[in-house]
Amino acid sequence: MEMEIIGKKIKKLMEKKKLTIKELASKMEISSKTLAKKLKGEQEFYINEIIKIAEIFDLNTECSASLLLSEIDDDQETKQKVLR
């Protein structure tokens, strides 16, 4: 999967809210170093982290799911599991 796509989407959200990596990492309760790696696609986001991001940015379920689904469009079986 192209994890960079999720990172880019999160970076756009951060820009809109004018949040730094350090600030978002603090809200997510992870280190800024770990978040930076995840945003670059060097590490994967866990589902609980995506949920936390959705809460931080006041995203509805559909928006948070789209962060994941853009990554798995080609994998219909996985996509159906996420949608359940």
PDB file of C-alpha atoms in Angstrom:
ATOM      1  CA  MET A   1       0.000   0.000   0.000  1.00  0.00           C
ATOM      2  CA  GLU A   2       1.023   3.552  -0.605  1.00  0.00           C
ATOM      3  CA  MET A   3       1.054   4.837   2.969  1.00  0.00           C
ATOM      4  CA  GLU A   4       2.294   8.222   1.765  1.00  0.00           C
ATOM      5  CA  ILE A   5      -1.231   9.002   0.507  1.00  0.00           C
ATOM      6  CA  ILE A   6      -2.656   8.819   4.024  1.00  0.00           C
ATOM      7  CA  GLY A   7       0.229  10.944   5.260  1.00  0.00           C
ATOM      8  CA  LYS A   8      -0.421  13.575   2.591  1.00  0.00           C
ATOM      9  CA  LYS A   9      -4.103  13.742   3.487  1.00  0.00           C
ATOM     10  CA  ILE A  10      -3.275  14.157   7.157  1.00  0.00           C
ATOM     11  CA  LYS A  11      -0.704  16.839   6.339  1.00  0.00           C
ATOM     12  CA  LYS A  12      -3.416  18.780   4.473  1.00  0.00           C
ATOM     13  CA  LEU A  13      -5.658  18.545   7.522  1.00  0.00           C
ATOM     14  CA  MET A  14      -2.776  19.749   9.681  1.00  0.00           C
ATOM     15  CA  GLU A  15      -2.178  22.725   7.391  1.00  0.00           C
ATOM     16  CA  LYS A  16      -5.848  23.724   7.527  1.00  0.00           C
ATOM     17  CA  LYS A  17      -5.843  23.586  11.348  1.00  0.00           C
ATOM     18  CA  LYS A  18      -2.298  25.032  11.542  1.00  0.00           C
ATOM     19  CA  LEU A  19      -1.094  22.111  13.645  1.00  0.00           C
ATOM     20  CA  THR A  20       2.552  21.132  13.826  1.00  0.00           C
ATOM     21  CA  ILE A  21       3.777  17.550  13.931  1.00  0.00           C
ATOM     22  CA  LYS A  22       4.678  18.059  17.567  1.00  0.00           C
ATOM     23  CA  GLU A  23       1.179  19.336  18.421  1.00  0.00           C
ATOM     24  CA  LEU A  24      -0.639  16.560  16.564  1.00  0.00           C
ATOM     25  CA  ALA A  25       1.661  13.900  18.018  1.00  0.00           C
ATOM     26  CA  SER A  26       0.931  15.213  21.510  1.00  0.00           C
ATOM     27  CA  LYS A  27      -2.830  15.024  20.886  1.00  0.00           C
ATOM     28  CA  MET A  28      -2.392  11.479  19.521  1.00  0.00           C
ATOM     29  CA  GLU A  29      -0.191  10.519  22.475  1.00  0.00           C
ATOM     30  CA  ILE A  30       2.687   9.338  20.273  1.00  0.00           C
ATOM     31  CA  SER A  31       6.130  10.799  19.734  1.00  0.00           C
ATOM     32  CA  SER A  32       6.660  13.445  17.073  1.00  0.00           C
ATOM     33  CA  LYS A  33       9.380  11.219  15.592  1.00  0.00           C
ATOM     34  CA  THR A  34       6.904   8.356  15.167  1.00  0.00           C
ATOM     35  CA  LEU A  35       4.273  10.645  13.639  1.00  0.00           C
ATOM     36  CA  ALA A  36       6.823  12.085  11.212  1.00  0.00           C
ATOM     37  CA  LYS A  37       7.690   8.558  10.048  1.00  0.00           C
ATOM     38  CA  LYS A  38       4.020   7.706   9.614  1.00  0.00           C
ATOM     39  CA  LEU A  39       3.367  10.895   7.629  1.00  0.00           C
ATOM     40  CA  LYS A  40       6.278  10.027   5.318  1.00  0.00           C
ATOM     41  CA  GLY A  41       4.928   6.508   4.809  1.00  0.00           C
ATOM     42  CA  GLU A  42       7.842   4.875   6.604  1.00  0.00           C
ATOM     43  CA  GLN A  43       5.480   3.364   9.197  1.00  0.00           C
ATOM     44  CA  GLU A  44       1.812   2.436   8.928  1.00  0.00           C
ATOM     45  CA  PHE A  45      -0.958   4.101  10.884  1.00  0.00           C
ATOM     46  CA  TYR A  46      -2.895   1.807  13.194  1.00  0.00           C
ATOM     47  CA  ILE A  47      -6.678   1.943  12.916  1.00  0.00           C
ATOM     48  CA  ASN A  48      -6.930   3.428  16.414  1.00  0.00           C
ATOM     49  CA  GLU A  49      -4.627   6.244  15.276  1.00  0.00           C
ATOM     50  CA  ILE A  50      -6.858   6.966  12.284  1.00  0.00           C
ATOM     51  CA  ILE A  51      -9.835   7.081  14.641  1.00  0.00           C
ATOM     52  CA  LYS A  52      -7.965   9.458  16.944  1.00  0.00           C
ATOM     53  CA  ILE A  53      -7.070  11.692  13.977  1.00  0.00           C
ATOM     54  CA  ALA A  54     -10.732  11.724  12.949  1.00  0.00           C
ATOM     55  CA  GLU A  55     -11.662  12.852  16.459  1.00  0.00           C
ATOM     56  CA  ILE A  56      -8.958  15.545  16.550  1.00  0.00           C
ATOM     57  CA  PHE A  57     -10.045  16.998  13.214  1.00  0.00           C
ATOM     58  CA  ASP A  58     -13.780  16.486  13.845  1.00  0.00           C
ATOM     59  CA  LEU A  59     -14.154  14.218  10.827  1.00  0.00           C
ATOM     60  CA  ASN A  60     -17.229  12.090  10.392  1.00  0.00           C
ATOM     61  CA  THR A  61     -16.961   8.339   9.903  1.00  0.00           C
ATOM     62  CA  GLU A  62     -17.145   8.671   6.132  1.00  0.00           C
ATOM     63  CA  CYS A  63     -14.199  11.069   6.022  1.00  0.00           C
ATOM     64  CA  SER A  64     -12.040   8.940   8.288  1.00  0.00           C
ATOM     65  CA  ALA A  65     -12.893   5.824   6.291  1.00  0.00           C
ATOM     66  CA  SER A  66     -11.859   7.626   3.112  1.00  0.00           C
ATOM     67  CA  LEU A  67      -8.364   8.043   4.575  1.00  0.00           C
ATOM     68  CA  LEU A  68      -8.143   4.257   4.605  1.00  0.00           C
ATOM     69  CA  LEU A  69     -10.173   3.378   1.537  1.00  0.00           C
ATOM     70  CA  SER A  70      -8.039   5.438  -0.812  1.00  0.00           C
ATOM     71  CA  GLU A  71      -5.258   3.056   0.094  1.00  0.00           C
ATOM     72  CA  ILE A  72      -7.198  -0.141  -0.527  1.00  0.00           C
ATOM     73  CA  ASP A  73      -9.289   0.649  -3.601  1.00  0.00           C
ATOM     74  CA  ASP A  74      -7.692  -2.253  -5.463  1.00  0.00           C
ATOM     75  CA  ASP A  75      -8.291  -4.737  -2.658  1.00  0.00           C
ATOM     76  CA  GLN A  76     -12.077  -5.232  -2.653  1.00  0.00           C
ATOM     77  CA  GLU A  77     -12.048  -7.885   0.083  1.00  0.00           C
ATOM     78  CA  THR A  78     -10.193  -5.618   2.495  1.00  0.00           C
ATOM     79  CA  LYS A  79     -12.376  -2.678   1.486  1.00  0.00           C
ATOM     80  CA  GLN A  80     -15.522  -4.626   2.374  1.00  0.00           C
ATOM     81  CA  LYS A  81     -14.076  -5.553   5.781  1.00  0.00           C
ATOM     82  CA  VAL A  82     -13.356  -1.881   6.524  1.00  0.00           C
ATOM     83  CA  LEU A  83     -16.854  -0.861   5.496  1.00  0.00           C
ATOM     84  CA  ARG A  84     -18.551  -3.375   7.818  1.00  0.00           C
TER      85      ARG A  84
END
